[in-house]
mmCIF file of C-alpha atoms in Angstrom:
data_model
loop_
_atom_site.group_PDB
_atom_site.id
_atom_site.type_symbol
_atom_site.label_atom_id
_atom_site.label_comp_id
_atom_site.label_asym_id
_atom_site.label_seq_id
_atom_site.Cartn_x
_atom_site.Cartn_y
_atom_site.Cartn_z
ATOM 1 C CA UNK A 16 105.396 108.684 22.824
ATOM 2 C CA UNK A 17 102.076 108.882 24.558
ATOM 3 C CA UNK A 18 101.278 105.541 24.189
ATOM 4 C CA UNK A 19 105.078 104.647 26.063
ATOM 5 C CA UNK A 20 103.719 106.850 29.032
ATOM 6 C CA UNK A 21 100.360 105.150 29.192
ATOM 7 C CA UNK A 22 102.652 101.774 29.331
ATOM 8 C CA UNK A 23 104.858 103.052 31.644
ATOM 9 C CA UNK A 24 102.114 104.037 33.876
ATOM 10 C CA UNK A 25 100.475 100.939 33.766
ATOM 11 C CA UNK A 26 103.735 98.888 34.893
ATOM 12 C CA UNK A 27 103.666 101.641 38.048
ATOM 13 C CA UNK A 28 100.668 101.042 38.993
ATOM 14 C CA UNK A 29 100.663 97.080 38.860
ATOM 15 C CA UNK A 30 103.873 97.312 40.667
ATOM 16 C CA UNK A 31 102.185 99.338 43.270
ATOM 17 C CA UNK A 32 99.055 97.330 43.608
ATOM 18 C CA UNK A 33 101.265 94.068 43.806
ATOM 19 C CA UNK A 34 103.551 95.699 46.598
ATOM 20 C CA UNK A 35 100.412 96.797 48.453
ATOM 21 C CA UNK A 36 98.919 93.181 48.271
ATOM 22 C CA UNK A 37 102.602 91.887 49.111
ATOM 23 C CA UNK A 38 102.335 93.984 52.538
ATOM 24 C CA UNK A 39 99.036 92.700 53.173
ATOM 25 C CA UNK A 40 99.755 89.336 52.975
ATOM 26 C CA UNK A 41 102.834 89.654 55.200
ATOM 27 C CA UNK A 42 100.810 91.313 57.713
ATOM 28 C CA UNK A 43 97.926 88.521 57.449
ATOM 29 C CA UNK A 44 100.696 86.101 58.478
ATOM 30 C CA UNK A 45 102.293 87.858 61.200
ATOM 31 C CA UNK A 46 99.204 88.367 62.258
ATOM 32 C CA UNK A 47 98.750 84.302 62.045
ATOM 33 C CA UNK A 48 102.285 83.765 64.151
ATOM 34 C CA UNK A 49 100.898 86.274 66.823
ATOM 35 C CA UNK A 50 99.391 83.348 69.453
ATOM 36 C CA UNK A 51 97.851 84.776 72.341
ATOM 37 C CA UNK A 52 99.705 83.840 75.945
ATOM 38 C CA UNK A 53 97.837 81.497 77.978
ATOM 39 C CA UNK A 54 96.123 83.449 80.784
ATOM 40 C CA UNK A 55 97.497 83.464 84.192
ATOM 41 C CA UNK A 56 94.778 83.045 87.191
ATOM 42 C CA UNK A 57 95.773 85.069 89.843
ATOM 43 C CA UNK A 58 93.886 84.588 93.599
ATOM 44 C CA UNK A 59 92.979 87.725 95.380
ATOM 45 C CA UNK A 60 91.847 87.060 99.064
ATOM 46 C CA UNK A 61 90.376 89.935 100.859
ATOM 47 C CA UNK A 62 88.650 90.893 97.836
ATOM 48 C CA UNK A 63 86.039 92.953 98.614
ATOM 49 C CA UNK A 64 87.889 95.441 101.057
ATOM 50 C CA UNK A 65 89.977 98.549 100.275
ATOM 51 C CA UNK A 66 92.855 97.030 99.086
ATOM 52 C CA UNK A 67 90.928 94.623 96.838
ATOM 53 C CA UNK A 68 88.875 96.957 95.166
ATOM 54 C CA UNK A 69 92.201 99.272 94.335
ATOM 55 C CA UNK A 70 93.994 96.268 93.396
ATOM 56 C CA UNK A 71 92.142 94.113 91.056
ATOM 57 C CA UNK A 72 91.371 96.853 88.098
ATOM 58 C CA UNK A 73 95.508 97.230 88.412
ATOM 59 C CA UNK A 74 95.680 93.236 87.705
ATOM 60 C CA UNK A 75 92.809 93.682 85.370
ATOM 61 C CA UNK A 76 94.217 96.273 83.144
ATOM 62 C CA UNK A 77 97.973 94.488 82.888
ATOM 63 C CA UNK A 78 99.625 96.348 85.713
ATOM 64 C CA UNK A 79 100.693 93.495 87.440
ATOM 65 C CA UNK A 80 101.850 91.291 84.319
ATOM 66 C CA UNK A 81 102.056 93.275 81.538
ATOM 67 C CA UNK A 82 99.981 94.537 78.666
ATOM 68 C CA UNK A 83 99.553 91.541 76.696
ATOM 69 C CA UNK A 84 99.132 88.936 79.257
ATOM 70 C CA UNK A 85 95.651 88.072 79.786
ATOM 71 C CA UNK A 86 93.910 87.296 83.833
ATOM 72 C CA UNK A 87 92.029 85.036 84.963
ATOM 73 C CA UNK A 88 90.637 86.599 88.402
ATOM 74 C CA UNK A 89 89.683 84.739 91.321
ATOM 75 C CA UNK A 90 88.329 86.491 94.364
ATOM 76 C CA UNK A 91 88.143 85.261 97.953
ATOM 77 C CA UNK A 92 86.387 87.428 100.783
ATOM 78 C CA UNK A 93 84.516 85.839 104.125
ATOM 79 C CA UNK A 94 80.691 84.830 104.135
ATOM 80 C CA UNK A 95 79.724 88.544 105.345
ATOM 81 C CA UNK A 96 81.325 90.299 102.337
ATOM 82 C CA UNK A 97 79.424 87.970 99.534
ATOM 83 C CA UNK A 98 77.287 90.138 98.466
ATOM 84 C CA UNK A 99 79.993 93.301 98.236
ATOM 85 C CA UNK A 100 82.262 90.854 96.157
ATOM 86 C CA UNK A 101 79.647 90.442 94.082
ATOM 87 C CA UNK A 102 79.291 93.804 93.558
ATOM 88 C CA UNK A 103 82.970 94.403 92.671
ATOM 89 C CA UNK A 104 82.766 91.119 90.125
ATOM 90 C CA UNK A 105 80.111 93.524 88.693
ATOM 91 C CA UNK A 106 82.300 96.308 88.389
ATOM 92 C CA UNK A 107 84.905 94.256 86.755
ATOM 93 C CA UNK A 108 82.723 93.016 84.149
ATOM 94 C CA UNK A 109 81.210 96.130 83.111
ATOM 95 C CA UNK A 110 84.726 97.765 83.108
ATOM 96 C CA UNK A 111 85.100 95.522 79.870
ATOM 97 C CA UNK A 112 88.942 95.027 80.328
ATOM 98 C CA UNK A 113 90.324 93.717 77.309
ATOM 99 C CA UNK A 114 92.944 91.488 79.157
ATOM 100 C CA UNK A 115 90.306 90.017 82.059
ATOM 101 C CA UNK A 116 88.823 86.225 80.359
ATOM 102 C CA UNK A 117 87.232 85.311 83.557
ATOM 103 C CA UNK A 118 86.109 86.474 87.398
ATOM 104 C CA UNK A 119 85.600 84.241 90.157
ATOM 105 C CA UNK A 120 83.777 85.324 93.182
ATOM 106 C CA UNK A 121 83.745 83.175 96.326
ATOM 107 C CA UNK A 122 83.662 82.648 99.650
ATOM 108 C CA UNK A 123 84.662 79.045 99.478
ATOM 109 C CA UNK A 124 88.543 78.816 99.901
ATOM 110 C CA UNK A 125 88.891 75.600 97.665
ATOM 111 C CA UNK A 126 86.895 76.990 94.648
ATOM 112 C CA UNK A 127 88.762 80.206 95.067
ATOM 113 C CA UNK A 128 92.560 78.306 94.808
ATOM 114 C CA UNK A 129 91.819 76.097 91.725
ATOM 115 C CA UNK A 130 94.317 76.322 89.374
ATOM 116 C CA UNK A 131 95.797 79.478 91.101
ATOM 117 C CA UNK A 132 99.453 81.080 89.339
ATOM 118 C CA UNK A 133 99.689 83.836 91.861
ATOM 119 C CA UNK A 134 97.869 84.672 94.940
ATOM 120 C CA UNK A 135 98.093 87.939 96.533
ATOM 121 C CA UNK A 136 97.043 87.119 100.240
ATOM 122 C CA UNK A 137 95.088 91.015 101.213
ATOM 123 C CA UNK A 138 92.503 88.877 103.615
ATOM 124 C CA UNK A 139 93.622 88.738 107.131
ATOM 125 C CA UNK A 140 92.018 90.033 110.842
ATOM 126 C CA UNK A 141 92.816 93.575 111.628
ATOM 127 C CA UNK A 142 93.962 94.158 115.251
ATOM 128 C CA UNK A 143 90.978 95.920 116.809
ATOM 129 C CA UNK A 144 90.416 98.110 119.930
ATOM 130 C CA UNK A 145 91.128 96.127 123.112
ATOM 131 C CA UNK A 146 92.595 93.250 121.840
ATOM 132 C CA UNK A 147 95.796 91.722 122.760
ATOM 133 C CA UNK A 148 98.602 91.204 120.543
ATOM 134 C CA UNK A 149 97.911 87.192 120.792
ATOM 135 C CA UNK A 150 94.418 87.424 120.241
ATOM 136 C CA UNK A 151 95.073 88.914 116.795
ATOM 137 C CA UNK A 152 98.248 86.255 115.515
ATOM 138 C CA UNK A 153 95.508 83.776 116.624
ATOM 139 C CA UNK A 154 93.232 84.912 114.550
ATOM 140 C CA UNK A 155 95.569 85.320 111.833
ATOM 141 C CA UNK A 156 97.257 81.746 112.298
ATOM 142 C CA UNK A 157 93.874 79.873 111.708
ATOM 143 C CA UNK A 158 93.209 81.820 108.649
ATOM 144 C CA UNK A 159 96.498 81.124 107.058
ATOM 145 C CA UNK A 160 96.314 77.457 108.027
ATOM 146 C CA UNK A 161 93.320 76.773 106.430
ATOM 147 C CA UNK A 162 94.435 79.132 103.255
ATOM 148 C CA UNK A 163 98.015 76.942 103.359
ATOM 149 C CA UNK A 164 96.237 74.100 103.228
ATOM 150 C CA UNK A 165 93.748 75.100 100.453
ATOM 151 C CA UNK A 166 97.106 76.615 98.462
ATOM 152 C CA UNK A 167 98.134 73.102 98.619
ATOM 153 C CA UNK A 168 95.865 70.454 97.263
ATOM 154 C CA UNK A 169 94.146 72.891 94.491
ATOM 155 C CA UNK A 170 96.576 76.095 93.283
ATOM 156 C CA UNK A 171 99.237 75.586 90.411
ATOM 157 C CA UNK A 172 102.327 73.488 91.429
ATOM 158 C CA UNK A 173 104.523 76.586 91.199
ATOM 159 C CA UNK A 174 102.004 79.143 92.543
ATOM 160 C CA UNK A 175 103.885 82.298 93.517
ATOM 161 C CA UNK A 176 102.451 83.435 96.986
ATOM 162 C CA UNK A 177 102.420 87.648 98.488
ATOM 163 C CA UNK A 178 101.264 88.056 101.586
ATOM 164 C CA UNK A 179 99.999 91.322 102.374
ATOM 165 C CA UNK A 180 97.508 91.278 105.206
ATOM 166 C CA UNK A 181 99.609 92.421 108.560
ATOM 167 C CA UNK A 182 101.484 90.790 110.301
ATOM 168 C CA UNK A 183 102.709 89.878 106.813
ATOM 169 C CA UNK A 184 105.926 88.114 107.454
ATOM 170 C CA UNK A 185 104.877 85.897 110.122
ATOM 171 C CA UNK A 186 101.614 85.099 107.931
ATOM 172 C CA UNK A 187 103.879 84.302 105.358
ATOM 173 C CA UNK A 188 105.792 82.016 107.067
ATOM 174 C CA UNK A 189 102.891 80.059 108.900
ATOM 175 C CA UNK A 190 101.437 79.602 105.030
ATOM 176 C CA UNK A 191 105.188 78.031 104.254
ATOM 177 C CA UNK A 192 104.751 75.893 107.494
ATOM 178 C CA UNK A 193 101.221 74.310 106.546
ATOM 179 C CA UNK A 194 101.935 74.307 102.653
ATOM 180 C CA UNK A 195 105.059 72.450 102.190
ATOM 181 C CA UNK A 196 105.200 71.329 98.845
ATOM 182 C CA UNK A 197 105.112 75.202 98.056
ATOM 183 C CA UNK A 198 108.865 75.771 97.570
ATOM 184 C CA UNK A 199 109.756 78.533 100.227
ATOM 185 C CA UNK A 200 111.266 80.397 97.188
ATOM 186 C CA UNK A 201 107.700 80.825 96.237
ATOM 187 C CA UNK A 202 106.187 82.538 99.709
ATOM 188 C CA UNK A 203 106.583 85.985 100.502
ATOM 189 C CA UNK A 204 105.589 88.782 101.767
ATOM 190 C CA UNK A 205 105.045 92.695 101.054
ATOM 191 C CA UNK A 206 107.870 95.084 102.332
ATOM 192 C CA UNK A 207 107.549 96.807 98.552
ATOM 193 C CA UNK A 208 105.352 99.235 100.043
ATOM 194 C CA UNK A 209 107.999 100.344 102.671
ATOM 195 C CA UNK A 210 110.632 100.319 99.830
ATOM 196 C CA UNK A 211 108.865 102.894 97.569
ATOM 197 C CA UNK A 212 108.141 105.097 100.530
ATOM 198 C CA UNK A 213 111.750 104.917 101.058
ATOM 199 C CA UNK A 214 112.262 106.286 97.537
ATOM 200 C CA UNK A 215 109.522 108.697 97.773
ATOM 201 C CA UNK A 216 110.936 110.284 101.003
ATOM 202 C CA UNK A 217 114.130 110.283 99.261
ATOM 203 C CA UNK A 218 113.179 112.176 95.655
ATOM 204 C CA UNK A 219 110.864 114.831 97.806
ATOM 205 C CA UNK A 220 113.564 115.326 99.917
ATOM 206 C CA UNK A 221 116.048 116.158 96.428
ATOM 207 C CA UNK A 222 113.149 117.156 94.218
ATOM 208 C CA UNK A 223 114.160 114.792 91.651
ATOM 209 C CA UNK A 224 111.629 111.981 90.280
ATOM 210 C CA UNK A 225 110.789 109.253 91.999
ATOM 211 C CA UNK A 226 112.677 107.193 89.153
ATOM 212 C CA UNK A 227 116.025 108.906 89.559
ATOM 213 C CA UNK A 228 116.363 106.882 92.928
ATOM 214 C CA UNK A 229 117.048 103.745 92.911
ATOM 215 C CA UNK A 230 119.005 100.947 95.900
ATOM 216 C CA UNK A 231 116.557 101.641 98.727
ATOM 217 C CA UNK A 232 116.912 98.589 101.152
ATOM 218 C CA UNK A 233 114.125 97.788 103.568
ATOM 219 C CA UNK A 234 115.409 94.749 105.676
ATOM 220 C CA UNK A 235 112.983 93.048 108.400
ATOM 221 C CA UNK A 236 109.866 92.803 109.483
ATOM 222 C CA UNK A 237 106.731 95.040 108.119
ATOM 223 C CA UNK A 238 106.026 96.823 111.549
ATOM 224 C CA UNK A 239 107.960 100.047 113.023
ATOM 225 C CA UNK A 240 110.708 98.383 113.613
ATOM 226 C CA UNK A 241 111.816 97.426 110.055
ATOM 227 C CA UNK A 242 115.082 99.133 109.272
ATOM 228 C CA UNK A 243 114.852 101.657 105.835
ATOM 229 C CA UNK A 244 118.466 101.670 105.012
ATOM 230 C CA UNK A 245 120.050 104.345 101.873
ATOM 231 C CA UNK A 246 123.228 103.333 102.534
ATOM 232 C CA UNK A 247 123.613 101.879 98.870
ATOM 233 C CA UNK A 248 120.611 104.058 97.530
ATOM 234 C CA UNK A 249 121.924 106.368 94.398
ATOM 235 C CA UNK A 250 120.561 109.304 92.441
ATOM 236 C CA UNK A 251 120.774 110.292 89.303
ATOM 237 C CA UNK A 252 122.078 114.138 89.100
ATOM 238 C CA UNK A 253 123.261 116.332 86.161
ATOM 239 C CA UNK A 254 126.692 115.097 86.842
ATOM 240 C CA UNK A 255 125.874 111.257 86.772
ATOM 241 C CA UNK A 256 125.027 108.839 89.389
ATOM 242 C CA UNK A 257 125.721 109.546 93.242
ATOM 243 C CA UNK A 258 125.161 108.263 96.504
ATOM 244 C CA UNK A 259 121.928 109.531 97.742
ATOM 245 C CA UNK A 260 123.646 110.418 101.376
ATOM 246 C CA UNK A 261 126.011 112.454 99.288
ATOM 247 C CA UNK A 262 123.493 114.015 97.856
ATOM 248 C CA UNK A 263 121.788 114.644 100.578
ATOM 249 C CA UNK A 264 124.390 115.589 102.776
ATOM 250 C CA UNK A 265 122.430 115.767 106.153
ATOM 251 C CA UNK A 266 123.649 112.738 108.275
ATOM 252 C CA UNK A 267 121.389 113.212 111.233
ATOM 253 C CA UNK A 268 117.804 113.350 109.033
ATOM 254 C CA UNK A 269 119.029 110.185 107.244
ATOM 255 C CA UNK A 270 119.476 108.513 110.455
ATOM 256 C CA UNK A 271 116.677 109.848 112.319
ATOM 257 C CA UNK A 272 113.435 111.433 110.729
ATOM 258 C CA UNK A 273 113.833 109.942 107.320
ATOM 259 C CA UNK A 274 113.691 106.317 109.007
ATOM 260 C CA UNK A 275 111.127 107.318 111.360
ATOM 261 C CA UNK A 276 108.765 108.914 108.421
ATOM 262 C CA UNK A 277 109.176 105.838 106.744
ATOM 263 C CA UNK A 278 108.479 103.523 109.854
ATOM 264 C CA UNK A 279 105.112 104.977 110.832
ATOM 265 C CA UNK A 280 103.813 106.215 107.560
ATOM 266 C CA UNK A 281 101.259 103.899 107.616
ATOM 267 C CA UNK A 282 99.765 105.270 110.878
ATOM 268 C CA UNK A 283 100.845 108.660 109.507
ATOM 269 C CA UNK A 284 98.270 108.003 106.252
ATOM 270 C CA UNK A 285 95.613 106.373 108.716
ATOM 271 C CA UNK A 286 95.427 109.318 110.802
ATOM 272 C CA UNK A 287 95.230 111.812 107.427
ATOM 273 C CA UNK A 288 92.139 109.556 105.698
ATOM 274 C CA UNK A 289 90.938 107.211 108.310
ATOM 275 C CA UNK A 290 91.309 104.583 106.792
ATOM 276 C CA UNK A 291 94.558 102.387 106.367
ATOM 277 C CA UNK A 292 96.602 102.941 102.899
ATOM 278 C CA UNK A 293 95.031 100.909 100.411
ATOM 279 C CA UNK A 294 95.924 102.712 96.784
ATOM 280 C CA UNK A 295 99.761 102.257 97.380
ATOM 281 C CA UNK A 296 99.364 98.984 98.746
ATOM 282 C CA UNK A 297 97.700 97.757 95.743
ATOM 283 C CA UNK A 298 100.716 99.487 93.660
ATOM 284 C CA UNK A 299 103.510 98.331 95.994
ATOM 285 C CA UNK A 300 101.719 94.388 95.862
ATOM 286 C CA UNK A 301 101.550 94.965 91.400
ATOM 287 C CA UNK A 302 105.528 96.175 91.598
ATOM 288 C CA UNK A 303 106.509 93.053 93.582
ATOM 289 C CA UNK A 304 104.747 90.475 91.295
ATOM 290 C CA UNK A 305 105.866 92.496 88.418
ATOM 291 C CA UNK A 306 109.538 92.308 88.858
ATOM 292 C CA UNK A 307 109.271 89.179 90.876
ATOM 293 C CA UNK A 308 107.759 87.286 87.225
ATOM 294 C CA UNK A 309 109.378 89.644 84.657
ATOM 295 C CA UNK A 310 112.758 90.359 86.366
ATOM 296 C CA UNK A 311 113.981 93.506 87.872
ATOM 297 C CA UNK A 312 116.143 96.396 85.675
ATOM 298 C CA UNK A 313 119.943 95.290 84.930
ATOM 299 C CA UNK A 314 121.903 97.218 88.143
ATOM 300 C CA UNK A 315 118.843 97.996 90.688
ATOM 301 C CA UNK A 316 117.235 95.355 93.286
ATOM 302 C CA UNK A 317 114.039 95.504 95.063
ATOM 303 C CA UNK A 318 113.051 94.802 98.844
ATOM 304 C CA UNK A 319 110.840 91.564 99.162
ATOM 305 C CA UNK A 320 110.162 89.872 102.750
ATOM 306 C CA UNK A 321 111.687 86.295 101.391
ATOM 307 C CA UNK A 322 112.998 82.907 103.691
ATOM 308 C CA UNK A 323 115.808 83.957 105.591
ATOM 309 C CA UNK A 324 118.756 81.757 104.444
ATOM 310 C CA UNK A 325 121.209 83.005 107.232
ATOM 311 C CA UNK A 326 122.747 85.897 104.504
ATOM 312 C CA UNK A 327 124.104 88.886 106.533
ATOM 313 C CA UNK A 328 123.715 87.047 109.949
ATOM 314 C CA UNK A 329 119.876 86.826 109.930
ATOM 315 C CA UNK A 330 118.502 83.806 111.464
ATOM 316 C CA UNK A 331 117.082 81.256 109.121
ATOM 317 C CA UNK A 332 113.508 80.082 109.873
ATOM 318 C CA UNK A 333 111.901 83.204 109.671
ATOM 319 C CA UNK A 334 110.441 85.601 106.481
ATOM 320 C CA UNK A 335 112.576 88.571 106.369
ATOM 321 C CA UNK A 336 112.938 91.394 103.998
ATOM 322 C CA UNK A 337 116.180 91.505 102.098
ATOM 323 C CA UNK A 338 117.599 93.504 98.812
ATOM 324 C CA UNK A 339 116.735 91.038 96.178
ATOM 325 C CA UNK A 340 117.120 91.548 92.138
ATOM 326 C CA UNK A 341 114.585 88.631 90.116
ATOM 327 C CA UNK A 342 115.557 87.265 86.647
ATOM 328 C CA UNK A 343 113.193 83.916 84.949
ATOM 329 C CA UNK A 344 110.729 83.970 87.688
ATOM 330 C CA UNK A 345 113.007 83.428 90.539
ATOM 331 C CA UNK A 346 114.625 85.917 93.188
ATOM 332 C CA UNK A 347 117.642 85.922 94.552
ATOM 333 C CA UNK A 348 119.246 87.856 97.888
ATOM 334 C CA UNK A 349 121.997 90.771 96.909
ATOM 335 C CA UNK A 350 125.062 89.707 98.717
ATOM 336 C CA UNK A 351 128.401 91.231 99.847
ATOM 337 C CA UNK A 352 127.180 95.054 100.681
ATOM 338 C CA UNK A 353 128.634 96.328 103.808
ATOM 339 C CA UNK A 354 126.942 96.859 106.482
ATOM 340 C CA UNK A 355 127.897 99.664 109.032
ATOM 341 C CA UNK A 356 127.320 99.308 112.845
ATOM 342 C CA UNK A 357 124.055 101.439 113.204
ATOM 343 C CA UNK A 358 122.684 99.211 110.336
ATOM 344 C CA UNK A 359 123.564 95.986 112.259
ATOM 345 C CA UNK A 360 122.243 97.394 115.290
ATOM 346 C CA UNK A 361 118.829 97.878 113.729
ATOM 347 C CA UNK A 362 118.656 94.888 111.056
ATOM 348 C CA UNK A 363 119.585 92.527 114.619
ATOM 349 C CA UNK A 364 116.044 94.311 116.242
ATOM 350 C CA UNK A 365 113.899 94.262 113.524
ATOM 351 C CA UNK A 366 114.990 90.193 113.242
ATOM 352 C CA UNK A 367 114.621 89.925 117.085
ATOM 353 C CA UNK A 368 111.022 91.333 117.224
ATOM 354 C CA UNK A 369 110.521 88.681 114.428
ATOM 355 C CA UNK A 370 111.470 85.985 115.965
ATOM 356 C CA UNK A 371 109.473 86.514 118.800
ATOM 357 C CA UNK A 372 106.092 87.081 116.688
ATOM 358 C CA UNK A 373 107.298 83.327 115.338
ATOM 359 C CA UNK A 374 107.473 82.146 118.514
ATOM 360 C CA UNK A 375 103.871 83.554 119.224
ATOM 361 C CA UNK A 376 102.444 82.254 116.457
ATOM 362 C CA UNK A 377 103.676 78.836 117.485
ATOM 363 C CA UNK A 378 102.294 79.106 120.642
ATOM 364 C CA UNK A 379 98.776 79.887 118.860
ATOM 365 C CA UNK A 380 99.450 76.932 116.895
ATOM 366 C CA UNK A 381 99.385 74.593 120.047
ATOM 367 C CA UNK A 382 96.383 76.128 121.796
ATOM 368 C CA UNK A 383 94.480 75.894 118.396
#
């Protein structure tokens, strides 16, 4: 009988050793199938400034395109700021981030496009004290030409573009004018910012998470006239989904101070710290690449400043934020919601004031 149990045992204990060394070979092979994705290279201009420096550990650490997809980061700043970037290459390096292969830091724009996926355009010239509203879209028009051009000949044939640097949309659009083989589809600009203070102002307003809200539209330009519109904006409550100016319930804030907060928040945050907003910038500019290359959530869209192709009356030929959802890479402009006549009123403005920065622009283009 004894000698049955030591038999018996022996039979359990090869079948658990060959189990074991079955699992271990299965994972050995998975392990073989798991190839690791190409990297992306992804162009930050402006590098060494506030947004930069909040920005690129966000790219760095997956933010942007996701845990497993490893960066390649290039980094653009101006001759002045050479020996900053440096310093933040630095910081990226000893940061050890599993997902970052390479750094780049330049201040020549043709080394700094090579090969380029996605480039988030932070680099611009700041309006300063004294100067004149032309002085500055001068200024910015010669620094997008030569970046359109660079763009061009050297990034990635389907290089997606964000501008950032103000005034973003018409930035945006003189980088579509002087890059043409960029398909327009691929150019745009950063209203995601406005659109999450939209939802922010919305969930403190309910004391509900951020996340509960969702169908915030920010249409127009990026400047105190674009129009932060809730009129399709829903929250989730303990009795299911409802319009957020249901929930609400307070006609005149919705119409007045909530679009107004939202409008000059950026002023609002310059005079609390000094210093323009740079950490939600750098969040706003990861959420619009994000869902812009992954694809936004099944039911909810986005705001992205995109070519106007004449939906809901807007003039085409200029970069103007619409309600867009993303699926495969590519974005696409929500149609069909109504549109009251306060919303016209201020969706017509905000596309007025942008066609006359267009028109300014062009005028900088023939003095240059």
């Amino acid at each position: 009988m004894e000698q049955e149990y030591i038999i018996l045992l022996q039979k359990i204990l090869v079948v658990l050793f060959s189990v074991t060394l079955f699992w271990k070979i299965i994972k050995h092979m998975c392990g073989l199938l798991i190839i690791e994705k190409e990297p992306v290279t992804v162009l930050v201009t402006g590098a060494a400034g506030q947004i930069g420096y909040a920005l690129l550990p966000m790219i760095a650490r997956g933010v942007m395109l996701g845990p497993d997809q490893p960066v390649i980061i290039h980094m653009l700043d101006i001759e002045p700021a050479a020996e900053a970037l440096n310093g933040v290459k630095m910081e990226l390096i000893d940061a050890a981030f599993p997902l970052l292969k390479d750094v780049v830091a330049t201040t020549d724009v043709v080394e700094a496009c090579q090969g380029v996926n996605i480039a988030v355009m932070v680099g611009g010239f700041p309006r300063k004290e004294g100067m004149e509203r032309k002085d500055v879209m001068s200024k910015n028009v010669s620094i997008y030409k030569a970046q359109a051009s660079a763009l061009e000949q050297h990034a990635a044939p389907d290089c997606k573009v964000l501008v950032v640097a103000n005034p973003a949309n018409t930035n945006a659009l003189i980088l579509k004018e002087f890059a043409p083989s960029i398909p327009e589809k691929n150019i745009t600009c950063l209203t995601r910012l406005d659109h999450n203070r939209a939802l922010g102002q919305i969930s403190e307003k309910l004391n509900v998470h951020v996340s509960d809200v969702r169908n915030a539209i920010i249409w127009g330009n990026h400047s105190s006239t674009q129009y932060p519109d809730i009129n399709h904006a829903t929250v989730k409550t303990t009795n299911g989904e409802e319009s957020v100016r249901d929930a609400i319930a307070n006609d005149n804030w919705l119409n007045t101070e909530f679009i107004t907060t939202v409008q000059q928040r950026g002023a609002t945050i310059i005079k609390a710290r000094k210093l323009s907003s740079a950490l939600s910038a750098a969040s706003a500019a990861c959420d619009h690449i994000r869902d812009w290359v992954i694809g936004t959530p099944k039911g909810t869209w986005v705001s992205m400043g995109v070519y106007s192709d004449g939906s809901y009356g807007i003039q085409p030929g200029i970069i103007y934020s619409f309600p867009v959802t993303c699926e495969k890479g590519q974005w696409s402009i929500v149609n069909g919601l109504k549109i009251d006549e306060l919303s016209r009123e201020k969706m017509d403005a905000t596309a007025k004031e942008l066609m006359e920065e267009k028109t300014l622009a062009y005028s900088c283009l023939i003095d240059d």
